[in-house]
Short mmCIF file of C-alpha atoms in Angstrom, two decimals:
data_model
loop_
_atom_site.label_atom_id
_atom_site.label_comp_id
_atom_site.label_asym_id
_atom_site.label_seq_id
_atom_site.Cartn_x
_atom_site.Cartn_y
_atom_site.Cartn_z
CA UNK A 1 15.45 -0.30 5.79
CA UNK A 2 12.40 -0.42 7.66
CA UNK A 3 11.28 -3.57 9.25
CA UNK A 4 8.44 -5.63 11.12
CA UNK A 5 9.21 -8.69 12.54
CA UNK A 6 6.98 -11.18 15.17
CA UNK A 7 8.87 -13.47 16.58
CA UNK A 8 6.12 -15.94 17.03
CA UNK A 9 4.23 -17.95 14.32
CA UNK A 10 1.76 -19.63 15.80
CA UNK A 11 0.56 -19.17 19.37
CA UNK A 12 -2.11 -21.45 21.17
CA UNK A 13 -3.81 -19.97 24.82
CA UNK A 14 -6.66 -21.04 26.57
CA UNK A 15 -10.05 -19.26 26.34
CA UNK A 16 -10.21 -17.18 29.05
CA UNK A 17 -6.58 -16.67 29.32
CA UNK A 18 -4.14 -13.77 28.98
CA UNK A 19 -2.27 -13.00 25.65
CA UNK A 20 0.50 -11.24 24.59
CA UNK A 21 1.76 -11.37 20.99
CA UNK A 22 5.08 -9.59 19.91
CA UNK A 23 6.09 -7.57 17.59
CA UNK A 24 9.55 -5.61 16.53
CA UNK A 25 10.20 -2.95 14.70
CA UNK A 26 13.51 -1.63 13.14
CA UNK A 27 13.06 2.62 12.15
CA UNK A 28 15.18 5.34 11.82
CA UNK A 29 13.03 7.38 13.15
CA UNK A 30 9.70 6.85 15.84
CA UNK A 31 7.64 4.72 13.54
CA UNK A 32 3.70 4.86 12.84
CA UNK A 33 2.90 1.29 14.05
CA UNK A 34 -0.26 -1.17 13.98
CA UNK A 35 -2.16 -4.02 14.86
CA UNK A 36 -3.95 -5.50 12.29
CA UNK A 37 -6.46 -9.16 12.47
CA UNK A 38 -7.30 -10.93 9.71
CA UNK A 39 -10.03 -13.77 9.67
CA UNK A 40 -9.44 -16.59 7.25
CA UNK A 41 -10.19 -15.85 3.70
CA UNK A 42 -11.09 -11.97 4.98
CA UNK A 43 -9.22 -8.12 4.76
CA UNK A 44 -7.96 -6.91 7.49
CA UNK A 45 -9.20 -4.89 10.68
CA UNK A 46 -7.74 -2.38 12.56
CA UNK A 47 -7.20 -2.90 16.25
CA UNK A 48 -5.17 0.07 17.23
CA UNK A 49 -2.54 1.88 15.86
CA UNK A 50 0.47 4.29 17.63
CA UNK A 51 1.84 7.85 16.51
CA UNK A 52 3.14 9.23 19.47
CA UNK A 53 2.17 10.28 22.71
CA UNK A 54 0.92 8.01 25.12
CA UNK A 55 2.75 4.75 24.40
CA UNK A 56 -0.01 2.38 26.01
CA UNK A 57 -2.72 2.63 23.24
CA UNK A 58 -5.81 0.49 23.57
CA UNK A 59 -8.31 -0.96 21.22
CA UNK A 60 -11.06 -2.73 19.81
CA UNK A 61 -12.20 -5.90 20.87
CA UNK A 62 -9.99 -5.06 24.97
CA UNK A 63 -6.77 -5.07 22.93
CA UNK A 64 -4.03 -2.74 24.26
CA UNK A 65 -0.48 -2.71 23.07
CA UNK A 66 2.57 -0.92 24.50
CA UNK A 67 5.27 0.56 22.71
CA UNK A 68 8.31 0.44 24.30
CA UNK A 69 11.05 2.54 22.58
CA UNK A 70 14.09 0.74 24.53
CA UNK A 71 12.94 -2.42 23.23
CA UNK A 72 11.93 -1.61 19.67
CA UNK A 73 9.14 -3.42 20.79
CA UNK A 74 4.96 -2.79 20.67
CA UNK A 75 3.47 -6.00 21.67
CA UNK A 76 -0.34 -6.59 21.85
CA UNK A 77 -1.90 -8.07 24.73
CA UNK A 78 -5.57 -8.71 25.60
CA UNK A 79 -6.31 -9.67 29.44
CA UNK A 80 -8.94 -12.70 28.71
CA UNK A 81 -9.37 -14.28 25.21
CA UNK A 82 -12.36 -15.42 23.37
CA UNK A 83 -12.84 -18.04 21.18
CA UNK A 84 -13.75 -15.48 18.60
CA UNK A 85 -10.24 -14.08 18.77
CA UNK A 86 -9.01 -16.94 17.00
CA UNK A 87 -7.20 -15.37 13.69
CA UNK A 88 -4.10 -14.29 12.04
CA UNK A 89 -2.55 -11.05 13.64
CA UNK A 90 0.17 -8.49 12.18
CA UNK A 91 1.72 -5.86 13.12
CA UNK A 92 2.66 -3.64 10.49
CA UNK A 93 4.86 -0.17 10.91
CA UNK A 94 5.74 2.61 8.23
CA UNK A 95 4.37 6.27 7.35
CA UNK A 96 4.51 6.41 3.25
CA UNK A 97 3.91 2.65 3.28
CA UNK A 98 3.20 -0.32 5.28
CA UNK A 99 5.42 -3.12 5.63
CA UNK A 100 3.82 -5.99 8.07
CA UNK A 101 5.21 -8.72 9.87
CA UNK A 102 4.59 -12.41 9.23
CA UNK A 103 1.90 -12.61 10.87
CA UNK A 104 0.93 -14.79 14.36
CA UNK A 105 -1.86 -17.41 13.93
CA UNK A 106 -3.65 -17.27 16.96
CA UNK A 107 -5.66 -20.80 18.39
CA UNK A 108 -7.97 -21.01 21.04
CA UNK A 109 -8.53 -24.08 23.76
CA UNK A 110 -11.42 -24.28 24.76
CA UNK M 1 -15.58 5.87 8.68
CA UNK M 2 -13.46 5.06 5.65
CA UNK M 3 -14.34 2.43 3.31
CA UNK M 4 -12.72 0.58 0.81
CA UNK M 5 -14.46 -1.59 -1.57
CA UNK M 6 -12.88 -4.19 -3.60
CA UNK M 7 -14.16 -6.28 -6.35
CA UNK M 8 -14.67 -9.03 -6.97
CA UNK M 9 -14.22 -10.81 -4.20
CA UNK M 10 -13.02 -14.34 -5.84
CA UNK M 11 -12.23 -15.22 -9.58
CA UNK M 12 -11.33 -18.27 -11.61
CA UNK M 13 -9.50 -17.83 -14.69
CA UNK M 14 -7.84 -19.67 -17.55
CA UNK M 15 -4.42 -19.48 -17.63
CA UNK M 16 -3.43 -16.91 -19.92
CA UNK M 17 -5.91 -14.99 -19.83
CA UNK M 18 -6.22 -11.59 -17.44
CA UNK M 19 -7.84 -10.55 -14.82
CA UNK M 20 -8.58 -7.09 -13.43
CA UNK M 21 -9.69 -6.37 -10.10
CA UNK M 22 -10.87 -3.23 -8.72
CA UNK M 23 -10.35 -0.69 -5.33
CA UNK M 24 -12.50 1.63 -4.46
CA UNK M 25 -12.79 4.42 -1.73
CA UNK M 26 -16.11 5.07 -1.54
CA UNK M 27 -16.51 7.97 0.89
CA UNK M 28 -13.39 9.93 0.73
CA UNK M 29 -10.71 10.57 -2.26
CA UNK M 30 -7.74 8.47 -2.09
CA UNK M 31 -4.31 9.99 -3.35
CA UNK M 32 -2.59 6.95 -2.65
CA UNK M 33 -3.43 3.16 -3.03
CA UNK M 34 -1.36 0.28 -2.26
CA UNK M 35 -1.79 -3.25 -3.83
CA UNK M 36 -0.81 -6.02 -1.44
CA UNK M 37 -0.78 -9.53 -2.35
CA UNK M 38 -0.85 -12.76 0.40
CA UNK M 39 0.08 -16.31 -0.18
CA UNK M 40 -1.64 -19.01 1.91
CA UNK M 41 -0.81 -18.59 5.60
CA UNK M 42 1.50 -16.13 4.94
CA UNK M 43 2.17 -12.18 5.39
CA UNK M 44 0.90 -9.38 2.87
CA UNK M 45 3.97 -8.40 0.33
CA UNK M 46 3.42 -4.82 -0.86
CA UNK M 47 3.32 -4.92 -4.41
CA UNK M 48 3.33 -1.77 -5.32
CA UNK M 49 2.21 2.22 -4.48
CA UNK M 50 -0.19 3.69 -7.07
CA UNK M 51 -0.68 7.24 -6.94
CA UNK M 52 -3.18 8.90 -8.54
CA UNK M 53 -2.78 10.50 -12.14
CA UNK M 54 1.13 9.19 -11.84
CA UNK M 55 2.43 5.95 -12.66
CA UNK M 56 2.67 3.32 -10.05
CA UNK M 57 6.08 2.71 -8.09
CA UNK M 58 6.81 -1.25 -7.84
CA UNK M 59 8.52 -3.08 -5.43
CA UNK M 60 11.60 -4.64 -6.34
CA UNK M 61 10.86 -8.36 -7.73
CA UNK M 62 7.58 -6.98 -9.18
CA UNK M 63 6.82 -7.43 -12.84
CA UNK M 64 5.46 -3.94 -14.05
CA UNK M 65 4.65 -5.55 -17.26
CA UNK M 66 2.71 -8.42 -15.61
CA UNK M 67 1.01 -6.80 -13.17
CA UNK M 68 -0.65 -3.37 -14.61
CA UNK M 69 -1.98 -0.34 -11.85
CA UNK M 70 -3.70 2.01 -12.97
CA UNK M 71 -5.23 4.82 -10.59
CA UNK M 72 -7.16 7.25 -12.81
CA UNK M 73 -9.04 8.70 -10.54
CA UNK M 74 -9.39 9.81 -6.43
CA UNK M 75 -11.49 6.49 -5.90
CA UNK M 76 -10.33 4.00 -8.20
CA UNK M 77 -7.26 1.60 -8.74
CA UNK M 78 -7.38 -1.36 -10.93
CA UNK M 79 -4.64 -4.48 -10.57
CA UNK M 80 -4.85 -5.79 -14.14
CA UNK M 81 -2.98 -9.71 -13.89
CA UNK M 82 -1.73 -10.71 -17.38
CA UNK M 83 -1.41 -13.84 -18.92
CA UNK M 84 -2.17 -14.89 -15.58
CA UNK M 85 -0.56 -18.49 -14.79
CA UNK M 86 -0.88 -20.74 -11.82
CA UNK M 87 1.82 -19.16 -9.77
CA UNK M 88 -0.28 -16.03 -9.69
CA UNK M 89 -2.97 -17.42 -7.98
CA UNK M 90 -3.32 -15.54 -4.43
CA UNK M 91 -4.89 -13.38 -2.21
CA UNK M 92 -4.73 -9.47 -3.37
CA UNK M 93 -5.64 -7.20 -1.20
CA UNK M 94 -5.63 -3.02 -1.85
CA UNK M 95 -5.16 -0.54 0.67
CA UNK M 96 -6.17 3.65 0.40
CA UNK M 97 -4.85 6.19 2.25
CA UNK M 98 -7.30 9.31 3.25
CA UNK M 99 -4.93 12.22 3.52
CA UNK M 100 -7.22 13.89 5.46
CA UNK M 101 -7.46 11.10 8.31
CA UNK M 102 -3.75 11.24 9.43
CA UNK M 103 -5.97 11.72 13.26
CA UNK M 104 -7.64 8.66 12.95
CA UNK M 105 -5.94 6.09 11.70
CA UNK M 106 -3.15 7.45 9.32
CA UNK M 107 -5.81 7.15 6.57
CA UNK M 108 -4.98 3.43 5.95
CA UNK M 109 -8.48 1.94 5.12
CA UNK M 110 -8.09 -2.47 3.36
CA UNK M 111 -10.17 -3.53 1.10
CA UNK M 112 -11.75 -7.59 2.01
CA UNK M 113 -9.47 -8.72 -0.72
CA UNK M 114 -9.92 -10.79 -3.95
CA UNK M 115 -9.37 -14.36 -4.11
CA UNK M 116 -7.76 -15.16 -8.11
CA UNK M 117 -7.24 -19.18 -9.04
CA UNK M 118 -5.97 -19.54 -12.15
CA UNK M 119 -6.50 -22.91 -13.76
#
């Protein structure tokens, strides 16, 4: 069965600071994976997503994410945070349906 | 691009009573819908797939009785909640796929989700 799973439940960096936020997948086959953020009490926005091709995909907002087929991995990173990037991120995978992670909660020092 | 617009956006209810809350695609015609529903700090469990004109296929664990789909048309789905009780309270959230977007984004479009309390 398909699968989404980040490792990381709650990750704290200091504005300015790099991030990186993980994510695994488990397919059968290459999957259709994305990033999704989610502000408290809001839906959810799309940062990037990844078919194929190209597996260093960038976004909105300077977020890129990798996927790395050896790792099952397609982490999202973003060089220098904001404190508007505070929010819950998933990562979500599938192509007839999504199934998403549990989400990261991101928190920002000032 | 693709929008999805869900109403309303928060509800209070008696318990018992039901609620319906409603997806639409606005600009393009959505084949598929998804109803997703979150619990406080935690991930979005699909609920179920509703495809239009068919009936809706649930996730296992999912109450088809309790928790009615109904996709009539290209740009509507309704999630009705029956007898709704305190342990439905949650965040839904819907989700419509735009066949003809598979270049942009897979044609996954959310809607800003509805807030239910029942009481």
């Amino acid at each position: 069965a398909q699968s989404v799973t980040q490792p990381d439940i709650h990750i704290t960096v200091s504005e300015g600071a790099s991030l990186e936020l993980r994510c695994n997948y488990s397919y059968g086959a290459t999957p259709y994976l994305f990033w999704y953020v989610q502000s408290p009490g809001q839906g959810l926005q799309l940062l990037l997503k990844y078919f194929s091709g190209d597996t260093l995909v960038q976004g909105i907002k300077g977020f890129e994410a990798e996927f790395k087929r050896s790792q099952s991995s397609f982490n999202l990173r973003k060089p220098s945070v904001h404190w508007s990037d505070a929010a819950e991120y998933f990562c979500a995978g599938g192509a007839q349906k999504l199934v998403f992670g549990q989400g990261t909660r991101l928190t920002i020092n000032p | 691009g693709a929008v999805v617009s869900q109403h309303p956006s928060w509800v209070i209810c008696k318990s018992g009573t039901s609620v319906k809350i409603e997806c639409r695609s606005l600009d393009f015609q959505a084949t598929t819908m998804f109803w997703y529903r979150q619990f406080p700090k935690q991930s979005l469990m699909l609920m179920a797939t509703s495809n239009e004109g068919s009936k809706a296929t649930y996730e296992q664990g999912v109450e088809k009785d309790k928790f009615l789909i109904n996709h009539a048309s290209l740009t509507l789905s309704t999630l009705t909640v029956t007898s709704a009780h305190p342990e439905d309270s949650s965040f839904y959230i819907c989700s419509a796929r735009d066949p003809s977007a598979r270049g942009r984004s897979y044609g996954y479009t959310f809607g800003s989700g509805t807030r239910l309390t029942v009481v």
